[in-house]
JSON list of C-alpha atoms in Angstrom, two decimals:
[
{"chain": "A", "resi": 1, "resn": "MET", "atom": "CA", "xyz": [-28.49, -144.52, -83.07]},
{"chain": "A", "resi": 2, "resn": "SER", "atom": "CA", "xyz": [-31.99, -144.61, -84.99]},
{"chain": "A", "resi": 3, "resn": "ASP", "atom": "CA", "xyz": [-34.91, -143.09, -84.01]},
{"chain": "A", "resi": 4, "resn": "THR", "atom": "CA", "xyz": [-38.16, -144.82, -82.93]},
{"chain": "A", "resi": 5, "resn": "PRO", "atom": "CA", "xyz": [-40.84, -144.91, -85.21]},
{"chain": "A", "resi": 6, "resn": "ALA", "atom": "CA", "xyz": [-42.87, -142.40, -83.72]},
{"chain": "A", "resi": 7, "resn": "GLU", "atom": "CA", "xyz": [-39.75, -140.18, -83.86]},
{"chain": "A", "resi": 8, "resn": "ASP", "atom": "CA", "xyz": [-39.52, -141.36, -87.58]},
{"chain": "A", "resi": 9, "resn": "LEU", "atom": "CA", "xyz": [-42.76, -140.21, -88.04]},
{"chain": "A", "resi": 10, "resn": "ASP", "atom": "CA", "xyz": [-42.16, -136.60, -86.25]},
{"chain": "A", "resi": 11, "resn": "ARG", "atom": "CA", "xyz": [-39.32, -136.22, -87.94]},
{"chain": "A", "resi": 12, "resn": "ARG", "atom": "CA", "xyz": [-41.20, -136.64, -91.44]},
{"chain": "A", "resi": 13, "resn": "ILE", "atom": "CA", "xyz": [-44.10, -134.26, -90.28]},
{"chain": "A", "resi": 14, "resn": "ILE", "atom": "CA", "xyz": [-41.76, -131.57, -89.34]},
{"chain": "A", "resi": 15, "resn": "VAL", "atom": "CA", "xyz": [-39.97, -131.67, -92.58]},
{"chain": "A", "resi": 16, "resn": "ALA", "atom": "CA", "xyz": [-43.12, -131.33, -94.23]},
{"chain": "A", "resi": 17, "resn": "THR", "atom": "CA", "xyz": [-44.25, -128.50, -92.23]},
{"chain": "A", "resi": 18, "resn": "GLN", "atom": "CA", "xyz": [-41.43, -126.40, -91.50]},
{"chain": "A", "resi": 19, "resn": "ALA", "atom": "CA", "xyz": [-41.72, -124.13, -94.12]},
{"chain": "A", "resi": 20, "resn": "GLY", "atom": "CA", "xyz": [-45.17, -123.63, -94.00]},
{"chain": "A", "resi": 21, "resn": "LEU", "atom": "CA", "xyz": [-48.30, -125.74, -94.92]},
{"chain": "A", "resi": 22, "resn": "PRO", "atom": "CA", "xyz": [-49.79, -126.22, -98.53]},
{"chain": "A", "resi": 23, "resn": "LEU", "atom": "CA", "xyz": [-51.76, -123.69, -99.45]},
{"chain": "A", "resi": 24, "resn": "VAL", "atom": "CA", "xyz": [-55.00, -125.94, -100.55]},
{"chain": "A", "resi": 25, "resn": "ALA", "atom": "CA", "xyz": [-58.44, -126.75, -99.37]},
{"chain": "A", "resi": 26, "resn": "ASP", "atom": "CA", "xyz": [-56.89, -128.68, -97.00]},
{"chain": "A", "resi": 27, "resn": "PRO", "atom": "CA", "xyz": [-53.34, -128.33, -96.07]},
{"chain": "A", "resi": 28, "resn": "TRP", "atom": "CA", "xyz": [-53.42, -131.04, -93.29]},
{"chain": "A", "resi": 29, "resn": "ALA", "atom": "CA", "xyz": [-54.76, -133.44, -95.91]},
{"chain": "A", "resi": 30, "resn": "ALA", "atom": "CA", "xyz": [-52.08, -132.68, -98.53]},
{"chain": "A", "resi": 31, "resn": "VAL", "atom": "CA", "xyz": [-49.47, -132.85, -96.18]},
{"chain": "A", "resi": 32, "resn": "ALA", "atom": "CA", "xyz": [-50.89, -136.67, -94.97]},
{"chain": "A", "resi": 33, "resn": "GLU", "atom": "CA", "xyz": [-51.00, -137.90, -98.66]},
{"chain": "A", "resi": 34, "resn": "GLN", "atom": "CA", "xyz": [-47.19, -136.55, -98.97]},
{"chain": "A", "resi": 35, "resn": "ILE", "atom": "CA", "xyz": [-45.92, -138.26, -95.74]},
{"chain": "A", "resi": 36, "resn": "GLY", "atom": "CA", "xyz": [-47.84, -141.33, -96.22]},
{"chain": "A", "resi": 37, "resn": "ILE", "atom": "CA", "xyz": [-50.23, -141.19, -93.56]},
{"chain": "A", "resi": 38, "resn": "PRO", "atom": "CA", "xyz": [-54.04, -140.64, -92.91]},
{"chain": "A", "resi": 39, "resn": "ALA", "atom": "CA", "xyz": [-55.42, -137.32, -92.20]},
{"chain": "A", "resi": 40, "resn": "ASP", "atom": "CA", "xyz": [-56.79, -138.40, -88.81]},
{"chain": "A", "resi": 41, "resn": "GLU", "atom": "CA", "xyz": [-53.19, -139.77, -87.69]},
{"chain": "A", "resi": 42, "resn": "LEU", "atom": "CA", "xyz": [-51.51, -136.92, -88.78]},
{"chain": "A", "resi": 43, "resn": "LEU", "atom": "CA", "xyz": [-53.72, -134.30, -86.40]},
{"chain": "A", "resi": 44, "resn": "VAL", "atom": "CA", "xyz": [-53.63, -136.83, -83.67]},
{"chain": "A", "resi": 45, "resn": "ARG", "atom": "CA", "xyz": [-49.57, -136.70, -83.91]},
{"chain": "A", "resi": 46, "resn": "VAL", "atom": "CA", "xyz": [-49.43, -132.81, -84.06]},
{"chain": "A", "resi": 47, "resn": "GLN", "atom": "CA", "xyz": [-51.55, -132.59, -81.45]},
{"chain": "A", "resi": 48, "resn": "GLN", "atom": "CA", "xyz": [-48.98, -134.66, -79.28]},
{"chain": "A", "resi": 49, "resn": "MET", "atom": "CA", "xyz": [-46.08, -133.09, -80.16]},
{"chain": "A", "resi": 50, "resn": "LEU", "atom": "CA", "xyz": [-47.91, -129.66, -79.38]},
{"chain": "A", "resi": 51, "resn": "ASP", "atom": "CA", "xyz": [-48.85, -131.36, -76.14]},
{"chain": "A", "resi": 52, "resn": "GLY", "atom": "CA", "xyz": [-45.48, -132.82, -75.57]},
{"chain": "A", "resi": 53, "resn": "GLY", "atom": "CA", "xyz": [-43.74, -129.52, -76.17]},
{"chain": "A", "resi": 54, "resn": "LEU", "atom": "CA", "xyz": [-41.77, -130.75, -79.25]},
{"chain": "A", "resi": 55, "resn": "ILE", "atom": "CA", "xyz": [-43.64, -128.03, -80.79]},
{"chain": "A", "resi": 56, "resn": "ARG", "atom": "CA", "xyz": [-44.74, -125.07, -79.54]},
{"chain": "A", "resi": 57, "resn": "ARG", "atom": "CA", "xyz": [-47.18, -123.35, -81.98]},
{"chain": "A", "resi": 58, "resn": "ILE", "atom": "CA", "xyz": [-48.84, -123.47, -85.10]},
{"chain": "A", "resi": 59, "resn": "GLY", "atom": "CA", "xyz": [-49.50, -120.29, -86.50]},
{"chain": "A", "resi": 60, "resn": "ALA", "atom": "CA", "xyz": [-50.03, -117.89, -89.31]},
{"chain": "A", "resi": 61, "resn": "VAL", "atom": "CA", "xyz": [-46.86, -115.77, -90.07]},
{"chain": "A", "resi": 62, "resn": "PRO", "atom": "CA", "xyz": [-48.04, -112.83, -92.31]},
{"chain": "A", "resi": 63, "resn": "ASN", "atom": "CA", "xyz": [-45.92, -110.23, -94.24]},
{"chain": "A", "resi": 64, "resn": "HIS", "atom": "CA", "xyz": [-46.09, -107.36, -92.21]},
{"chain": "A", "resi": 65, "resn": "TYR", "atom": "CA", "xyz": [-44.62, -105.27, -95.12]},
{"chain": "A", "resi": 66, "resn": "ALA", "atom": "CA", "xyz": [-47.35, -106.44, -97.42]},
{"chain": "A", "resi": 67, "resn": "ILE", "atom": "CA", "xyz": [-49.92, -105.14, -95.58]},
{"chain": "A", "resi": 68, "resn": "GLY", "atom": "CA", "xyz": [-48.62, -101.85, -94.85]},
{"chain": "A", "resi": 69, "resn": "TYR", "atom": "CA", "xyz": [-47.16, -102.19, -91.43]},
{"chain": "A", "resi": 70, "resn": "THR", "atom": "CA", "xyz": [-43.41, -100.91, -92.21]},
{"chain": "A", "resi": 71, "resn": "ALA", "atom": "CA", "xyz": [-42.52, -99.10, -89.31]},
{"chain": "A", "resi": 72, "resn": "ASN", "atom": "CA", "xyz": [-40.36, -101.77, -87.31]},
{"chain": "A", "resi": 73, "resn": "GLY", "atom": "CA", "xyz": [-39.27, -100.56, -83.72]},
{"chain": "A", "resi": 74, "resn": "MET", "atom": "CA", "xyz": [-37.68, -102.47, -81.14]},
{"chain": "A", "resi": 75, "resn": "THR", "atom": "CA", "xyz": [-38.71, -101.15, -77.88]},
{"chain": "A", "resi": 76, "resn": "VAL", "atom": "CA", "xyz": [-35.73, -101.32, -75.19]},
{"chain": "A", "resi": 77, "resn": "TRP", "atom": "CA", "xyz": [-36.95, -101.13, -71.61]},
{"chain": "A", "resi": 78, "resn": "ASP", "atom": "CA", "xyz": [-35.04, -100.80, -68.27]},
{"chain": "A", "resi": 79, "resn": "ILE", "atom": "CA", "xyz": [-36.99, -103.00, -66.14]},
{"chain": "A", "resi": 80, "resn": "ALA", "atom": "CA", "xyz": [-36.07, -103.61, -62.15]},
{"chain": "A", "resi": 81, "resn": "ASP", "atom": "CA", "xyz": [-34.35, -106.98, -62.23]},
{"chain": "A", "resi": 82, "resn": "ASP", "atom": "CA", "xyz": [-37.07, -108.25, -59.47]},
{"chain": "A", "resi": 83, "resn": "ALA", "atom": "CA", "xyz": [-39.86, -107.11, -62.12]},
{"chain": "A", "resi": 84, "resn": "VAL", "atom": "CA", "xyz": [-38.70, -108.25, -65.31]},
{"chain": "A", "resi": 85, "resn": "ASP", "atom": "CA", "xyz": [-40.46, -111.54, -65.23]},
{"chain": "A", "resi": 86, "resn": "PRO", "atom": "CA", "xyz": [-44.26, -110.27, -64.46]},
{"chain": "A", "resi": 87, "resn": "VAL", "atom": "CA", "xyz": [-43.16, -107.13, -66.76]},
{"chain": "A", "resi": 88, "resn": "GLY", "atom": "CA", "xyz": [-41.86, -109.22, -69.61]},
{"chain": "A", "resi": 89, "resn": "GLU", "atom": "CA", "xyz": [-44.93, -112.25, -69.38]},
{"chain": "A", "resi": 90, "resn": "TRP", "atom": "CA", "xyz": [-47.80, -108.64, -69.48]},
{"chain": "A", "resi": 91, "resn": "LEU", "atom": "CA", "xyz": [-45.79, -106.99, -71.92]},
{"chain": "A", "resi": 92, "resn": "GLY", "atom": "CA", "xyz": [-45.47, -110.34, -74.47]},
{"chain": "A", "resi": 93, "resn": "SER", "atom": "CA", "xyz": [-49.10, -111.08, -73.72]},
{"chain": "A", "resi": 94, "resn": "LEU", "atom": "CA", "xyz": [-50.14, -107.66, -74.98]},
{"chain": "A", "resi": 95, "resn": "ASP", "atom": "CA", "xyz": [-51.56, -107.74, -78.75]},
{"chain": "A", "resi": 96, "resn": "ALA", "atom": "CA", "xyz": [-49.13, -105.27, -80.32]},
{"chain": "A", "resi": 97, "resn": "VAL", "atom": "CA", "xyz": [-46.31, -106.84, -79.12]},
{"chain": "A", "resi": 98, "resn": "THR", "atom": "CA", "xyz": [-45.03, -109.37, -81.81]},
{"chain": "A", "resi": 99, "resn": "HIS", "atom": "CA", "xyz": [-42.39, -110.65, -79.81]},
{"chain": "A", "resi": 100, "resn": "CYS", "atom": "CA", "xyz": [-40.80, -109.82, -76.30]},
{"chain": "A", "resi": 101, "resn": "TYR", "atom": "CA", "xyz": [-37.48, -111.75, -74.62]},
{"chain": "A", "resi": 102, "resn": "ARG", "atom": "CA", "xyz": [-35.08, -110.78, -71.66]},
{"chain": "A", "resi": 103, "resn": "ARG", "atom": "CA", "xyz": [-31.39, -110.25, -72.15]},
{"chain": "A", "resi": 104, "resn": "PRO", "atom": "CA", "xyz": [-28.39, -109.01, -70.23]},
{"chain": "A", "resi": 105, "resn": "ARG", "atom": "CA", "xyz": [-27.65, -105.46, -69.96]},
{"chain": "A", "resi": 106, "resn": "ARG", "atom": "CA", "xyz": [-23.92, -104.24, -70.83]},
{"chain": "A", "resi": 107, "resn": "LEU", "atom": "CA", "xyz": [-23.65, -101.59, -68.38]},
{"chain": "A", "resi": 108, "resn": "PRO", "atom": "CA", "xyz": [-22.69, -99.07, -68.63]},
{"chain": "A", "resi": 109, "resn": "GLU", "atom": "CA", "xyz": [-23.18, -98.24, -72.29]},
{"chain": "A", "resi": 110, "resn": "TRP", "atom": "CA", "xyz": [-26.34, -100.51, -72.57]},
{"chain": "A", "resi": 111, "resn": "PRO", "atom": "CA", "xyz": [-29.31, -100.61, -69.45]},
{"chain": "A", "resi": 112, "resn": "TYR", "atom": "CA", "xyz": [-32.03, -102.31, -71.52]},
{"chain": "A", "resi": 113, "resn": "ASN", "atom": "CA", "xyz": [-32.74, -105.64, -70.22]},
{"chain": "A", "resi": 114, "resn": "LEU", "atom": "CA", "xyz": [-36.22, -106.23, -71.86]},
{"chain": "A", "resi": 115, "resn": "PHE", "atom": "CA", "xyz": [-37.11, -105.97, -75.71]},
{"chain": "A", "resi": 116, "resn": "ALA", "atom": "CA", "xyz": [-40.67, -105.88, -77.29]},
{"chain": "A", "resi": 117, "resn": "MET", "atom": "CA", "xyz": [-40.97, -105.64, -81.01]},
{"chain": "A", "resi": 118, "resn": "LEU", "atom": "CA", "xyz": [-44.05, -103.24, -82.32]},
{"chain": "A", "resi": 119, "resn": "HIS", "atom": "CA", "xyz": [-45.08, -102.99, -85.94]},
{"chain": "A", "resi": 120, "resn": "GLY", "atom": "CA", "xyz": [-47.06, -99.44, -86.85]},
{"chain": "A", "resi": 121, "resn": "ARG", "atom": "CA", "xyz": [-47.57, -97.98, -90.51]},
{"chain": "A", "resi": 122, "resn": "SER", "atom": "CA", "xyz": [-45.72, -95.09, -89.52]},
{"chain": "A", "resi": 123, "resn": "HIS", "atom": "CA", "xyz": [-42.35, -94.51, -86.90]},
{"chain": "A", "resi": 124, "resn": "GLU", "atom": "CA", "xyz": [-45.31, -91.97, -85.16]},
{"chain": "A", "resi": 125, "resn": "ASP", "atom": "CA", "xyz": [-47.56, -94.86, -84.87]},
{"chain": "A", "resi": 126, "resn": "VAL", "atom": "CA", "xyz": [-44.89, -97.19, -83.37]},
{"chain": "A", "resi": 127, "resn": "ARG", "atom": "CA", "xyz": [-43.94, -94.66, -80.45]},
{"chain": "A", "resi": 128, "resn": "ALA", "atom": "CA", "xyz": [-47.93, -93.93, -80.06]},
{"chain": "A", "resi": 129, "resn": "GLN", "atom": "CA", "xyz": [-48.26, -97.87, -79.12]},
{"chain": "A", "resi": 130, "resn": "LEU", "atom": "CA", "xyz": [-45.16, -97.38, -77.04]},
{"chain": "A", "resi": 131, "resn": "GLU", "atom": "CA", "xyz": [-46.69, -94.19, -74.99]},
{"chain": "A", "resi": 132, "resn": "GLU", "atom": "CA", "xyz": [-49.88, -96.48, -74.39]},
{"chain": "A", "resi": 133, "resn": "ILE", "atom": "CA", "xyz": [-48.01, -99.40, -73.23]},
{"chain": "A", "resi": 134, "resn": "ALA", "atom": "CA", "xyz": [-45.52, -97.43, -71.16]},
{"chain": "A", "resi": 135, "resn": "ALA", "atom": "CA", "xyz": [-48.46, -95.28, -69.10]},
{"chain": "A", "resi": 136, "resn": "ARG", "atom": "CA", "xyz": [-50.14, -99.23, -68.51]},
{"chain": "A", "resi": 137, "resn": "LEU", "atom": "CA", "xyz": [-47.16, -100.33, -67.38]},
{"chain": "A", "resi": 138, "resn": "ASP", "atom": "CA", "xyz": [-46.58, -97.66, -64.88]},
{"chain": "A", "resi": 139, "resn": "ILE", "atom": "CA", "xyz": [-50.06, -98.37, -63.78]},
{"chain": "A", "resi": 140, "resn": "ARG", "atom": "CA", "xyz": [-49.60, -101.86, -63.52]},
{"chain": "A", "resi": 141, "resn": "PHE", "atom": "CA", "xyz": [-45.98, -101.72, -62.29]},
{"chain": "A", "resi": 142, "resn": "PRO", "atom": "CA", "xyz": [-45.22, -98.64, -60.63]},
{"chain": "A", "resi": 143, "resn": "ARG", "atom": "CA", "xyz": [-41.59, -97.74, -60.61]},
{"chain": "A", "resi": 144, "resn": "ALA", "atom": "CA", "xyz": [-40.63, -100.93, -62.47]},
{"chain": "A", "resi": 145, "resn": "CYS", "atom": "CA", "xyz": [-39.30, -99.30, -65.55]},
{"chain": "A", "resi": 146, "resn": "ARG", "atom": "CA", "xyz": [-36.31, -96.71, -65.09]},
{"chain": "A", "resi": 147, "resn": "VAL", "atom": "CA", "xyz": [-36.31, -96.07, -68.89]},
{"chain": "A", "resi": 148, "resn": "ARG", "atom": "CA", "xyz": [-37.09, -97.15, -72.28]},
{"chain": "A", "resi": 149, "resn": "ASP", "atom": "CA", "xyz": [-36.43, -95.95, -75.97]},
{"chain": "A", "resi": 150, "resn": "VAL", "atom": "CA", "xyz": [-37.06, -97.74, -79.41]},
{"chain": "A", "resi": 151, "resn": "LEU", "atom": "CA", "xyz": [-35.23, -98.61, -82.08]},
{"chain": "A", "resi": 152, "resn": "PHE", "atom": "CA", "xyz": [-36.67, -98.42, -85.58]},
{"chain": "A", "resi": 153, "resn": "SER", "atom": "CA", "xyz": [-35.23, -101.24, -88.52]},
{"chain": "A", "resi": 154, "resn": "SER", "atom": "CA", "xyz": [-33.18, -99.87, -91.36]},
{"chain": "A", "resi": 155, "resn": "ALA", "atom": "CA", "xyz": [-33.12, -102.85, -93.51]},
{"chain": "A", "resi": 156, "resn": "ILE", "atom": "CA", "xyz": [-35.04, -105.86, -94.15]},
{"chain": "A", "resi": 157, "resn": "LEU", "atom": "CA", "xyz": [-33.31, -108.96, -92.70]},
{"chain": "A", "resi": 158, "resn": "LYS", "atom": "CA", "xyz": [-35.23, -112.93, -94.01]},
{"chain": "A", "resi": 159, "resn": "LYS", "atom": "CA", "xyz": [-35.51, -114.61, -91.07]},
{"chain": "A", "resi": 160, "resn": "THR", "atom": "CA", "xyz": [-36.20, -118.00, -90.68]},
{"chain": "A", "resi": 161, "resn": "GLY", "atom": "CA", "xyz": [-36.42, -120.53, -87.78]},
{"chain": "A", "resi": 162, "resn": "LEU", "atom": "CA", "xyz": [-34.56, -124.14, -87.39]},
{"chain": "A", "resi": 163, "resn": "ARG", "atom": "CA", "xyz": [-34.82, -126.12, -89.88]},
{"chain": "A", "resi": 164, "resn": "ILE", "atom": "CA", "xyz": [-33.94, -129.93, -89.83]},
{"chain": "A", "resi": 165, "resn": "GLY", "atom": "CA", "xyz": [-33.55, -131.92, -92.59]},
{"chain": "A", "resi": 166, "resn": "SER", "atom": "CA", "xyz": [-34.92, -135.18, -93.79]},
{"chain": "A", "resi": 167, "resn": "LYS", "atom": "CA", "xyz": [-32.77, -138.63, -92.70]},
{"chain": "A", "resi": 168, "resn": "GLU", "atom": "CA", "xyz": [-32.36, -139.53, -96.47]}
]
């Protein structure tokens, strides 16, 4: 089965941008030139992919270690099942949280079902953020959180998202 022209263009755009935009004055023009279409057509197609859910977002991904945020704390929360979705949406919307997701508990050893990553310049900074968030959570969602903790990274792991290859 072969791609339609629109699917082929989408694939070419994704392949050209998935590792990051070029560090030039007009990165979209550089990508458009690379794939052989006008820049305005590229921008329209990218917006269509965003609107259609083919891509979720376009954003900067700073190296938090390079800017001094070397304490990475995965906060873990045991949230009542009937509250985990609204609590997760609220928690994930906080500026301090870089990613938030729900996972199944592994009882009896692991009661936590909601995870949220915090970054700070020290473990104390992350713990302070956790306490501030927990206090706000207790006001907004009384009795939803039964227990919480924070786990700190001990190594830097390279993370990458899904990468697709060109069809050539």
